[in-house]
Short mmCIF file of C-alpha atoms in Angstrom, two decimals:
data_model
loop_
_atom_site.label_atom_id
_atom_site.label_comp_id
_atom_site.label_asym_id
_atom_site.label_seq_id
_atom_site.Cartn_x
_atom_site.Cartn_y
_atom_site.Cartn_z
CA MET A 1 59.88 55.33 -35.18
CA ASN A 2 56.88 52.98 -35.51
CA TYR A 3 57.15 51.47 -32.28
CA TYR A 4 57.95 54.73 -30.35
CA GLN A 5 54.31 55.72 -32.51
CA ASN A 6 52.48 52.68 -31.12
CA LEU A 7 53.77 53.27 -27.34
CA SER A 8 52.36 56.60 -27.66
CA LEU A 9 48.88 55.72 -29.14
CA LEU A 10 48.87 52.91 -26.49
CA THR A 11 49.49 55.34 -23.69
CA THR A 12 47.11 57.82 -25.06
CA TYR A 13 44.37 54.84 -25.20
CA TRP A 14 44.97 53.59 -21.59
CA LYS A 15 44.34 57.57 -20.15
CA SER A 16 41.05 57.43 -21.91
CA GLY A 17 39.64 54.67 -19.75
CA ALA A 18 38.80 52.53 -22.75
CA MET A 19 41.38 50.10 -22.27
CA ARG A 20 40.97 50.27 -18.98
CA THR A 21 37.47 49.31 -18.76
CA GLY A 22 37.94 46.39 -21.13
CA ILE A 23 40.33 44.72 -18.89
CA LEU A 24 38.62 45.06 -15.92
CA ALA A 25 35.89 43.47 -17.48
CA MET A 26 37.60 40.88 -18.68
CA VAL A 27 39.15 40.15 -15.21
CA ALA A 28 35.56 40.47 -13.80
CA VAL A 29 34.21 37.73 -16.16
CA LEU A 30 37.19 35.68 -15.14
CA ALA A 31 36.26 36.18 -11.76
CA LEU A 32 32.67 35.03 -12.09
CA GLY A 33 33.79 31.97 -14.13
CA SER A 34 36.02 31.09 -11.60
CA SER A 35 33.46 31.28 -8.52
CA SER A 36 30.68 29.27 -10.55
CA MET A 37 33.40 26.56 -11.06
CA MET A 38 33.09 26.45 -7.26
CA LEU A 39 30.31 26.64 -6.50
CA GLY A 40 29.63 24.08 -9.33
CA GLY A 41 32.31 22.44 -7.48
CA CYS A 42 30.60 22.77 -3.50
CA LYS A 43 27.14 22.10 -5.29
CA GLN A 44 28.48 18.35 -6.68
CA ALA A 45 30.47 17.68 -3.35
CA SER A 46 27.29 18.05 -1.23
CA SER A 47 25.11 16.01 -3.93
CA PRO A 48 21.57 14.90 -3.03
CA SER A 49 20.77 11.72 -0.95
CA ASP A 50 20.82 8.26 -2.39
CA GLY A 51 17.44 7.57 -1.41
CA GLU A 52 16.07 5.47 1.86
CA ALA A 53 19.39 3.92 2.56
CA SER A 54 21.18 7.38 3.65
CA MET A 55 18.50 7.89 6.43
CA PRO A 56 18.84 7.48 10.23
CA ASP A 57 17.84 3.78 11.29
CA ALA A 58 14.98 5.42 13.50
CA VAL A 59 13.39 6.92 10.00
CA GLN A 60 13.86 3.52 8.17
CA ALA A 61 11.75 1.53 11.12
CA ALA A 62 9.31 4.35 11.20
CA ASN A 63 8.73 4.05 7.26
CA SER A 64 8.18 -0.21 8.16
CA ARG A 65 5.67 0.54 10.54
CA ASN A 66 3.56 2.86 8.73
CA ALA A 67 3.86 -0.41 5.93
CA VAL A 68 2.31 -1.92 8.19
CA ASP A 69 -0.51 0.25 9.43
CA VAL A 70 -2.01 0.14 5.87
CA LEU A 71 -1.14 -3.43 5.22
CA ALA A 72 -3.21 -4.31 8.47
CA THR A 73 -6.09 -2.04 7.86
CA SER A 74 -5.94 -3.49 4.45
CA GLU A 75 -6.54 -6.95 6.01
CA GLY A 76 -9.10 -6.25 8.24
CA THR A 77 -12.95 -6.93 8.72
CA THR A 78 -13.43 -4.19 10.98
CA SER A 79 -11.29 -1.52 8.94
CA GLY A 80 -13.20 -2.79 5.52
CA GLY A 81 -10.34 -4.79 4.58
CA THR A 82 -10.19 -8.19 2.98
CA GLY A 83 -11.44 -9.64 5.89
CA MET A 84 -15.15 -8.21 5.21
CA ILE A 85 -14.96 -8.90 1.71
CA PHE A 86 -13.96 -12.88 2.96
CA THR A 87 -16.90 -12.21 5.37
CA ASP A 88 -19.14 -11.99 2.52
CA ALA A 89 -17.17 -14.49 0.35
CA MET A 90 -17.79 -16.99 2.66
CA THR A 91 -21.58 -15.97 3.14
CA LEU A 92 -22.06 -16.40 -0.48
CA ALA A 93 -20.32 -20.03 -0.27
CA HIS A 94 -23.09 -21.27 2.15
CA GLY A 95 -25.47 -20.39 -0.33
CA GLN A 96 -26.77 -17.09 2.04
CA ALA A 97 -27.40 -13.76 1.31
CA ILE A 98 -25.37 -10.60 2.29
CA PRO A 99 -28.02 -8.51 4.53
CA ASP A 100 -26.85 -5.65 3.25
CA ALA A 101 -26.11 -6.48 -0.36
CA ASN A 102 -27.89 -5.14 -3.40
CA VAL A 103 -27.86 -8.04 -5.74
CA THR A 104 -28.51 -7.24 -9.22
CA SER A 105 -28.42 -10.39 -10.63
CA SER A 106 -30.27 -13.52 -8.47
CA GLN A 107 -28.97 -16.50 -7.34
CA SER A 108 -32.40 -18.40 -9.09
CA ASP A 109 -31.75 -16.89 -12.01
CA THR A 110 -30.22 -19.22 -14.65
CA THR A 111 -27.17 -17.67 -15.37
CA THR A 112 -24.13 -18.85 -13.51
CA VAL A 113 -22.18 -15.06 -13.16
CA HIS A 114 -24.19 -12.92 -9.99
CA VAL A 115 -23.55 -9.64 -9.07
CA ALA A 116 -24.01 -7.67 -5.55
CA THR A 117 -23.08 -4.27 -4.70
CA VAL A 118 -22.74 -4.17 -0.91
CA THR A 119 -22.24 -0.24 0.85
CA ARG A 120 -21.47 -0.25 4.41
CA THR A 121 -20.86 2.65 6.68
CA PHE A 122 -20.52 2.16 10.49
CA THR A 123 -18.50 3.83 13.33
CA LYS A 124 -17.75 1.72 16.28
CA ASN A 125 -14.83 1.25 19.06
CA GLY A 126 -12.57 3.55 17.50
CA TYR A 127 -13.17 2.53 13.66
CA SER A 128 -15.11 3.88 11.34
CA TYR A 129 -15.68 2.90 7.80
CA SER A 130 -17.63 3.95 4.48
CA GLY A 131 -17.33 2.36 1.00
CA THR A 132 -18.97 0.64 -1.41
CA TRP A 133 -17.93 -3.17 -2.62
CA THR A 134 -19.38 -4.50 -6.09
CA HIS A 135 -18.53 -8.65 -6.24
CA THR A 136 -19.32 -10.56 -9.28
CA TRP A 137 -19.16 -14.40 -7.82
CA THR A 138 -19.91 -18.00 -9.70
CA PHE A 139 -20.70 -21.16 -8.16
CA TYR A 140 -18.57 -24.39 -9.39
CA ASP A 141 -19.32 -28.24 -8.40
CA ALA A 142 -16.82 -30.61 -7.82
CA ASN A 143 -15.66 -31.24 -11.30
CA GLY A 144 -15.43 -27.82 -12.09
CA ASN A 145 -18.82 -26.90 -13.91
CA ALA A 146 -20.20 -23.83 -13.36
CA MET A 147 -23.33 -23.64 -11.38
CA PRO A 148 -26.81 -21.21 -11.75
CA LYS A 149 -26.66 -21.47 -7.67
CA PHE A 150 -25.65 -22.76 -4.57
CA ILE A 151 -26.58 -26.64 -3.59
CA LYS A 152 -25.40 -27.39 -0.18
CA GLY A 153 -23.17 -31.12 -0.87
CA THR A 154 -23.09 -29.93 -4.55
CA THR A 155 -21.29 -26.81 -4.65
CA ASP A 156 -17.67 -27.01 -4.17
CA LYS A 157 -15.91 -23.74 -4.90
CA ILE A 158 -16.88 -20.68 -5.36
CA SER A 159 -14.92 -18.02 -7.38
CA VAL A 160 -15.16 -14.14 -6.67
CA ALA A 161 -14.17 -10.84 -7.88
CA SER A 162 -14.11 -7.45 -6.01
CA HIS A 163 -13.69 -3.92 -6.58
CA GLY A 164 -14.15 -1.59 -3.83
CA MET A 165 -13.39 1.96 -3.15
CA HIS A 166 -12.82 2.59 0.51
CA THR A 167 -12.53 5.28 3.67
CA VAL A 168 -11.30 3.72 6.36
CA SER A 169 -10.15 5.43 10.08
CA THR A 170 -8.54 3.16 12.72
CA PRO A 171 -6.73 4.28 16.08
CA ARG A 172 -3.36 4.63 13.96
CA VAL A 173 -4.11 5.52 10.84
CA SER A 174 -6.91 6.64 7.75
CA VAL A 175 -6.70 5.84 4.48
CA ASP A 176 -8.52 6.77 1.41
CA ASP A 177 -8.06 4.21 -1.16
CA SER A 178 -9.30 1.83 -3.88
CA SER A 179 -9.28 -2.36 -4.36
CA ASN A 180 -9.50 -4.57 -6.84
CA GLY A 181 -9.28 -8.67 -5.63
CA SER A 182 -9.85 -11.92 -7.25
CA TRP A 183 -10.18 -15.30 -4.93
CA THR A 184 -10.99 -19.04 -5.03
CA ILE A 185 -12.76 -20.50 -2.45
CA SER A 186 -12.31 -24.28 -2.49
CA ASN A 187 -13.15 -27.55 -0.52
CA LEU A 188 -16.86 -26.50 0.53
CA ILE A 189 -18.10 -29.80 0.68
CA ALA A 190 -15.37 -31.38 2.73
CA GLU A 191 -14.65 -28.18 4.97
CA PRO A 192 -17.59 -25.77 4.49
CA ASP A 193 -16.83 -23.77 7.97
CA SER A 194 -12.75 -23.71 6.95
CA ALA A 195 -12.74 -23.61 3.31
CA THR A 196 -9.23 -23.21 1.52
CA LEU A 197 -8.71 -19.48 -0.14
CA ASN A 198 -6.54 -18.68 -3.40
CA GLY A 199 -5.82 -15.09 -4.54
CA THR A 200 -4.89 -11.87 -4.68
CA LEU A 201 -5.54 -8.23 -3.76
CA THR A 202 -4.45 -5.04 -5.04
CA ARG A 203 -5.06 -1.67 -3.54
CA ALA A 204 -4.11 1.96 -4.47
CA GLY A 205 -4.48 4.13 -2.22
CA GLU A 206 -4.85 8.55 -2.95
CA THR A 207 -4.16 9.74 1.00
CA THR A 208 -3.00 8.01 3.76
CA LYS A 209 -2.57 10.43 6.74
CA LEU A 210 -0.46 8.50 9.56
CA ALA A 211 -0.19 8.85 13.42
CA ASN A 212 2.79 11.14 13.12
CA GLY A 213 0.56 13.44 10.50
CA LYS A 214 2.61 12.64 7.37
CA THR A 215 0.98 11.53 4.33
CA PHE A 216 1.71 9.72 1.18
CA THR A 217 0.24 7.87 -1.50
CA HIS A 218 0.56 3.97 -1.56
CA THR A 219 0.22 0.74 -3.81
CA PHE A 220 0.33 -2.71 -3.01
CA THR A 221 -0.54 -6.23 -3.70
CA ILE A 222 -1.28 -9.25 -1.25
CA ASN A 223 -1.05 -12.61 -2.19
CA TRP A 224 -2.98 -16.03 -0.57
CA THR A 225 -1.91 -19.47 -1.44
CA ASN A 226 -3.48 -22.34 -0.01
CA ASP A 227 -4.53 -20.38 2.96
CA ILE A 228 -7.53 -21.89 5.39
CA LEU A 229 -10.55 -19.24 5.81
CA VAL A 230 -12.33 -19.13 9.38
CA LYS A 231 -15.60 -17.44 9.87
CA VAL A 232 -16.38 -16.86 13.80
CA TYR A 233 -18.29 -14.48 15.96
CA ASP A 234 -16.49 -12.00 17.17
CA PRO A 235 -18.43 -10.74 20.49
CA PHE A 236 -15.96 -7.31 20.94
CA MET A 237 -17.25 -6.09 17.53
CA GLY A 238 -20.50 -7.95 18.02
CA GLU A 239 -20.41 -9.38 14.62
CA ASN A 240 -18.95 -12.18 12.09
CA VAL A 241 -15.16 -11.85 11.56
CA THR A 242 -13.34 -13.99 9.04
CA TYR A 243 -9.30 -14.32 9.12
CA LEU A 244 -6.89 -16.69 8.07
CA LEU A 245 -4.45 -19.83 8.73
CA GLY A 246 -1.51 -19.86 6.70
CA ASN A 247 1.21 -17.79 4.49
CA GLY A 248 0.89 -14.81 2.23
CA SER A 249 3.08 -12.23 0.91
CA SER A 250 3.01 -8.73 -0.56
CA ASP A 251 4.61 -5.62 -1.96
CA PHE A 252 4.31 -2.09 -0.51
CA LYS A 253 5.30 0.77 -2.32
CA ALA A 254 4.60 4.48 -0.85
CA VAL A 255 5.15 8.36 -2.11
CA GLY A 256 5.36 11.11 -0.59
CA PHE A 257 7.23 14.62 -0.25
CA ARG A 258 10.96 14.62 0.40
CA ASP A 259 12.48 11.61 1.74
CA SER A 260 9.13 9.74 2.81
CA THR A 261 9.38 7.20 -0.60
CA PHE A 262 10.00 3.70 0.19
CA GLU A 263 9.57 0.23 -0.63
CA ARG A 264 8.97 -2.84 1.04
CA GLN A 265 8.60 -6.70 0.37
CA VAL A 266 6.26 -8.43 3.48
CA SER A 267 6.13 -12.40 3.97
CA ILE A 268 2.69 -12.81 6.19
CA VAL A 269 2.29 -15.73 8.54
CA TYR A 270 -1.55 -15.65 9.15
CA ASN A 271 -1.26 -17.64 12.81
CA GLY A 272 -5.51 -18.53 12.60
CA ASP A 273 -6.09 -16.88 16.18
CA GLY A 274 -6.71 -13.21 14.45
CA THR A 275 -3.32 -12.10 14.33
CA ALA A 276 -0.28 -12.51 11.56
CA THR A 277 3.21 -11.88 11.85
CA LEU A 278 4.79 -9.76 9.00
CA THR A 279 8.32 -9.78 8.17
CA VAL A 280 9.45 -6.38 6.32
CA THR A 281 12.35 -6.14 4.15
CA ARG A 282 13.68 -2.57 3.56
CA THR A 283 14.35 -2.88 -0.23
CA SER A 284 14.84 0.99 -1.12
CA GLY A 285 16.68 1.29 2.37
CA ASP A 286 19.39 -0.86 4.05
CA GLY A 287 17.96 -4.36 3.44
CA LYS A 288 17.26 -5.01 7.39
CA THR A 289 14.06 -6.71 8.10
CA ASP A 290 11.43 -5.56 10.95
CA THR A 291 8.86 -7.92 12.28
CA PHE A 292 5.39 -6.81 13.16
CA THR A 293 2.18 -8.29 14.70
CA ILE A 294 -1.10 -7.42 13.64
CA ASP A 295 -4.51 -7.97 14.00
CA VAL A 296 -6.46 -9.11 10.74
CA ARG A 297 -10.01 -9.07 12.39
CA TYR A 298 -9.54 -5.40 13.67
CA GLY A 299 -6.90 -4.03 10.76
CA ILE A 300 -4.34 -2.66 13.19
CA TRP A 301 -0.80 -3.09 14.23
CA LEU A 302 -0.40 -4.50 17.61
CA ARG A 303 3.54 -4.23 18.19
CA ASP A 304 6.72 -4.71 17.15
CA VAL A 305 8.75 -8.42 17.43
CA ARG A 306 12.56 -6.98 16.06
CA ILE A 307 13.24 -3.93 14.59
CA GLY A 308 16.33 -4.04 12.25
#
C-alpha cells in the first residue's frame, strides 16, 4: 500500500515538471563541469613557452645582435660611451683641462678631490649624442699618496668615477639610458700615452629602439682588467678617440614585451686597432655562442663573425 502510494506521488511530481527541471539542471551542471575539465586539460597541454630556448635560432641570433648593438653604443667615443669618458680621463691624466667641462673644484685647489660636469650635444656623420657626464677624480703619486694636482713625472695614477645621462642615436640603434662607472688609470710615468686601465661601468636603459623597431629596457655591467688605454686623433670624426688593447667582460639583460626578454654573457677582446671581438653566450636561450666585431671608436656593430 505504501509502495503504490509513494509511486503515485512520484508520478504526480514528475508530471508537475519540478522533478524534470531539477534533473535537467543537475545534468547541465555535470556537463559544464566536464567541459571545464576538458578545457583545463587543453590549456595545460598548450602551456606557455618555456622562455627564449623555445624560440627559433634566428630569433635568438637577432637577440644577440640587439645586445651587441647596445653594448657597442656604450663603448664608443662618438656615441657618448666609455670611449668619451676615457678620452676625458686621459685628458685629465695628462694634467690638461677638458675643453667643454664646467669644473666645480679647481685642480689648483689644495683639495685632492676634483669634480667636473661635462655637457655635450652634437650630430655628425649619422651619429647624434646629447648627455651629461659628472666626473670625480683624484691624482696619486707612485707611492699611492693623493695629490692636490697633476705633476708631470710625479703623478702616476688617476682614479675617476663618472655618472652620466645619455640620449644616443647611431646608424643602427637609439638609446636613452644612464650610467655609473669607476676606473683607475695607472702607469702614467712610464707609459703616459698608453696607460693601464682597470674598472667597471654599469648602464641601465629606459628605452632602446632597435633597427627592427622594437623597444626594450636593458641593464648591463662591463668590466676591464689591466687593459691598455690608447688615445689617438681620428680624422673621420675630426676629434680624439680612445680605444683599448686587452680583455673585458659583460653581462647583459633585456626586458621587453612578449618573448623579447633575454640575457647574455659577453666576453670582449679589444684588438688595439679601434675594434673589439665579442663572444656572446645565450644564457637564457639554447646556450650557443655568437661572435661579432664592433667598432669601439664610433660605437657601432660591424659584422657577424659566427652565429650559433
